[in-house]
Coordinates of C-alpha atoms in Angstrom, one line a residue:
Chain X
M1 CA -4.3 14.2 6.1
K2 CA -2.6 16.7 3.7
I3 CA -1.2 13.1 1.7
Q4 CA 0.5 12.9 -2.0
I5 CA 0.4 9.7 -3.6
H6 CA 3.0 9.7 -5.6
I7 CA 2.0 5.9 -8.0
H8 CA 5.7 4.7 -9.9
A9 CA 3.8 1.7 -9.2
D10 CA 5.5 -1.4 -12.8
N11 CA 2.6 -3.4 -13.0
D12 CA -1.4 -2.2 -12.9
L13 CA -1.9 -4.4 -9.5
L14 CA 0.4 -2.1 -7.5
C15 CA -1.6 0.6 -9.6
H16 CA -5.0 0.1 -9.7
E17 CA -4.4 0.0 -5.0
A18 CA -2.7 2.3 -4.8
L19 CA -5.2 5.1 -7.1
S20 CA -8.1 2.7 -4.6
L21 CA -5.7 4.2 -1.7
A22 CA -6.5 7.7 -3.0
F23 CA -9.8 7.0 -3.3
A24 CA -10.4 5.1 0.0
L25 CA -8.5 8.2 1.8
A26 CA -10.6 11.1 0.0
S27 CA -13.8 9.3 0.7
F28 CA -12.2 9.7 4.6
D29 CA -12.1 13.4 4.0
H30 CA -8.0 13.4 4.3
E31 CA -6.8 16.0 0.8
I32 CA -5.5 13.9 -1.1
S33 CA -3.5 14.5 -4.3
I34 CA -1.1 11.1 -6.9
C35 CA 1.1 12.3 -9.3
L36 CA 1.4 9.3 -11.6
G37 CA 4.1 8.1 -13.3
R38 CA 5.6 7.0 -16.9
Y39 CA 3.8 3.5 -16.4
L40 CA -0.1 4.3 -15.3
C41 CA 0.8 6.9 -18.1
Q42 CA 1.5 5.0 -20.5
R43 CA -1.8 2.0 -19.6
M44 CA -3.7 4.9 -20.0
N45 CA -2.6 5.7 -24.0
D46 CA -3.0 1.8 -24.8
G47 CA -7.1 2.7 -23.5
H48 CA -6.8 0.7 -20.4
D49 CA -10.3 1.4 -19.6
K50 CA -10.6 0.6 -15.4
F51 CA -7.8 3.0 -15.0
I52 CA -9.8 5.4 -17.6
N53 CA -12.6 5.3 -15.8
M54 CA -11.0 5.6 -12.3
L55 CA -8.8 8.6 -13.2
K56 CA -12.4 10.2 -15.1
S57 CA -13.5 9.9 -11.1
L58 CA -10.8 11.7 -9.2
P59 CA -12.7 15.5 -9.5
L60 CA -15.7 13.7 -7.6
Y61 CA -13.3 13.0 -4.2
D62 CA -11.4 16.1 -5.0
I63 CA -8.2 15.1 -6.4
H64 CA -5.8 16.0 -7.7
A65 CA -3.7 14.9 -9.9
V66 CA -0.3 15.4 -12.4
Y67 CA 2.1 13.1 -13.9
E68 CA 5.9 13.0 -13.8
H69 CA 7.5 14.1 -17.3
S70 CA 9.3 12.1 -18.6
A71 CA 11.4 12.5 -21.9
A72 CA 9.6 8.5 -23.0
L73 CA 6.2 9.5 -22.6
T74 CA 4.7 10.2 -26.3
A75 CA 2.6 12.5 -27.9
D76 CA -0.1 10.8 -28.1
T77 CA 0.2 10.0 -24.1
L78 CA 0.8 13.8 -22.9
D79 CA -3.1 13.7 -25.3
K80 CA -4.4 12.0 -23.8
M81 CA -3.4 13.1 -20.2
N82 CA -4.4 16.7 -21.3
Q83 CA -7.9 15.4 -22.4
L84 CA -8.6 14.6 -19.1
G85 CA -7.0 17.6 -17.7
I86 CA -4.0 15.8 -15.7
S87 CA -0.8 18.5 -15.9
A88 CA 2.9 18.1 -16.0
N89 CA 3.3 17.6 -12.7
T90 CA 4.1 21.2 -10.6
A91 CA 3.9 19.8 -7.1
D92 CA 4.9 21.4 -3.7
L93 CA 6.1 18.6 -1.7
T94 CA 6.7 21.5 1.5
D95 CA 3.1 21.9 1.4
V96 CA 2.0 18.5 3.0
D97 CA 1.6 16.3 6.0
S98 CA 2.6 13.2 4.5
V99 CA 4.0 11.3 0.8
F100 CA 4.0 7.9 0.0
Y101 CA 5.7 6.5 -3.0
L102 CA 3.5 3.1 -4.9
Chain H
M1 CA -0.1 7.6 17.4
V2 CA 2.7 6.8 14.9
I3 CA 1.7 4.3 11.7
F4 CA 4.1 1.6 9.9
L5 CA 2.9 1.5 6.2
L6 CA 4.2 -0.9 5.0
T7 CA 4.0 -1.3 1.4
S8 CA 7.3 -2.7 -0.5
N9 CA 8.2 -6.1 -1.4
P10 CA 9.5 -8.7 1.7
Y11 CA 12.7 -8.9 0.6
T12 CA 13.5 -5.0 -1.2
Q13 CA 15.7 -3.1 1.2
A14 CA 12.7 -0.9 1.8
A15 CA 11.3 -4.0 3.6
Q16 CA 14.6 -4.3 5.3
S17 CA 15.1 -0.5 6.3
A18 CA 11.0 -0.8 7.7
L19 CA 12.5 -3.0 9.9
Y20 CA 15.1 -1.9 11.5
K21 CA 11.9 1.5 12.3
L22 CA 10.1 -0.3 13.9
R23 CA 12.8 -3.0 16.6
D24 CA 14.4 1.0 17.0
H25 CA 11.7 2.3 17.4
I26 CA 9.6 0.2 20.0
A27 CA 13.5 0.4 21.7
T28 CA 13.0 3.4 22.0
N29 CA 10.5 4.5 22.6
T30 CA 6.6 3.7 24.3
D31 CA 3.6 5.8 21.8
D32 CA 1.3 3.3 20.4
V33 CA 2.5 1.9 17.4
Q34 CA 0.1 1.1 14.4
I35 CA 1.6 -1.4 10.9
F36 CA -0.8 -1.7 8.7
L37 CA 0.9 -3.1 5.2
Y38 CA -0.7 -2.5 1.8
A39 CA 0.0 -3.4 -2.0
D40 CA 3.0 -6.2 -2.0
A41 CA 4.2 -6.1 1.9
V42 CA 0.5 -7.8 2.1
Q43 CA 2.8 -11.0 2.0
F44 CA 4.5 -10.0 6.0
A45 CA 1.3 -11.5 6.9
H46 CA 1.8 -15.2 5.2
R47 CA 2.6 -17.6 7.5
G48 CA 3.0 -20.5 4.3
V49 CA 6.6 -19.2 3.8
W50 CA 9.4 -21.4 4.0
L51 CA 12.5 -20.4 3.3
P52 CA 16.3 -22.0 2.7
A53 CA 17.8 -21.7 6.4
D54 CA 20.6 -20.3 4.8
S55 CA 19.4 -17.5 3.5
A56 CA 18.0 -14.5 4.8
N57 CA 14.2 -14.8 6.0
P58 CA 12.0 -11.5 6.6
I59 CA 8.4 -12.4 7.2
Q60 CA 10.0 -15.1 9.2
D61 CA 11.4 -11.3 10.9
F62 CA 8.6 -9.8 10.8
Q63 CA 5.7 -11.6 12.2
Q64 CA 8.8 -13.1 15.3
F65 CA 8.9 -9.5 16.1
L66 CA 5.0 -9.0 16.2
V67 CA 4.6 -12.6 18.6
E68 CA 8.0 -10.7 20.9
H69 CA 5.7 -7.3 21.6
K70 CA 2.8 -8.2 21.4
L71 CA 2.2 -6.0 17.8
N72 CA -0.7 -6.7 16.0
A73 CA -0.4 -5.7 12.1
Q74 CA -3.5 -4.6 10.6
V75 CA -3.8 -6.6 6.7
C76 CA -6.0 -4.9 3.1
V77 CA -7.9 -7.5 3.2
S78 CA -8.8 -7.0 -1.0
A79 CA -5.3 -6.9 -1.4
A80 CA -4.1 -9.8 0.6
L81 CA -6.6 -12.2 -0.7
A82 CA -4.7 -10.8 -4.5
R83 CA -1.4 -12.2 -2.5
G84 CA -3.0 -15.6 -1.9
V85 CA -2.7 -14.4 2.1
T86 CA -6.3 -15.0 3.6
D87 CA -8.3 -15.9 7.4
E88 CA -10.9 -19.1 7.0
S89 CA -13.9 -16.8 6.3
N90 CA -12.6 -15.1 3.7
A91 CA -12.1 -17.5 2.2
K92 CA -15.2 -19.5 3.2
R93 CA -16.8 -15.9 1.4
H94 CA -14.0 -16.7 -1.6
A95 CA -14.8 -20.2 -2.1
L96 CA -10.4 -20.3 -1.8
T97 CA -10.1 -24.4 -1.2
D98 CA -6.6 -26.3 -0.8
G99 CA -7.2 -29.9 -2.4
A100 CA -8.8 -31.4 0.2
S101 CA -11.7 -28.7 -0.5
R102 CA -11.4 -27.3 3.6
P103 CA -10.6 -23.3 3.9
L104 CA -7.3 -21.5 3.2
D105 CA -5.8 -20.3 6.5
T106 CA -2.9 -18.2 5.2
L107 CA -2.8 -15.6 8.1
H108 CA -0.7 -15.2 10.9
E109 CA -2.6 -15.4 14.0
R110 CA -0.9 -11.4 14.6
C111 CA -2.6 -10.4 11.6
Q112 CA -5.9 -9.3 10.9
L113 CA -7.2 -8.7 7.8
V114 CA -9.2 -4.8 7.0
G115 CA -10.7 -2.8 4.7
L116 CA -8.8 0.5 3.9
G117 CA -11.1 2.6 5.8
E118 CA -9.3 1.3 9.0
L119 CA -6.0 3.5 7.5
A120 CA -7.5 6.0 6.8
M121 CA -9.6 6.2 10.0
L122 CA -5.8 5.4 11.8
L123 CA -4.1 8.4 9.5
H124 CA -6.5 10.9 11.7
N125 CA -5.7 10.6 14.7
A126 CA -1.4 10.1 14.0
D127 CA 1.4 11.9 14.8
K128 CA 3.7 10.5 12.5
V129 CA 3.4 8.6 9.6
Y130 CA 6.5 6.3 7.8
Q131 CA 5.9 4.0 4.8
F132 CA 8.2 2.1 3.4

């Protein structure tokens, strides 16, 4: 199944669970893409090692990641996203079987 | 097979919509329904929740719904343990005890703790997925 997961959670536990779901589904041959919301992007910029390491692992699972563009994101955050190879959201929701919002 | 993936906190509008949709679906369809609780929605599986009688109790409503329709809900074990929802075997494994050193058991009898792999397998066979 082709699934896009939007991570709009506003706390660390829910963000971690959303990323864990992406990894678990990808491990079972689902085609997963994720869209990072503002909170998770900001936590990345804070230097949250666990999230950074999880996002660095995305290519190993063939998970494509983008971030939800927001005027609230600082230049530092955008720079961090670029370093991780994560670009602004241009995903086509019509091209997936299901969209999960977490 | 139709999957209901519940992720919202039970006290939100989204969770209330999930219950409405579940009731409606069961009333008008005969297909196989699978319910999976993840993230904040694992609180639906907690059998130790009390609210004043004049308050809506979506957790009790959900559990009554499972009993009435003889349905089971699968619950992500790690999300559940993070929120105090556990069965006896997981409580023993993680040393979660009550004041008298007995293992906790807060999981409703129509719910089972499983890994995310179970959801992944269900999704492979799903005709439709609703997420709330």
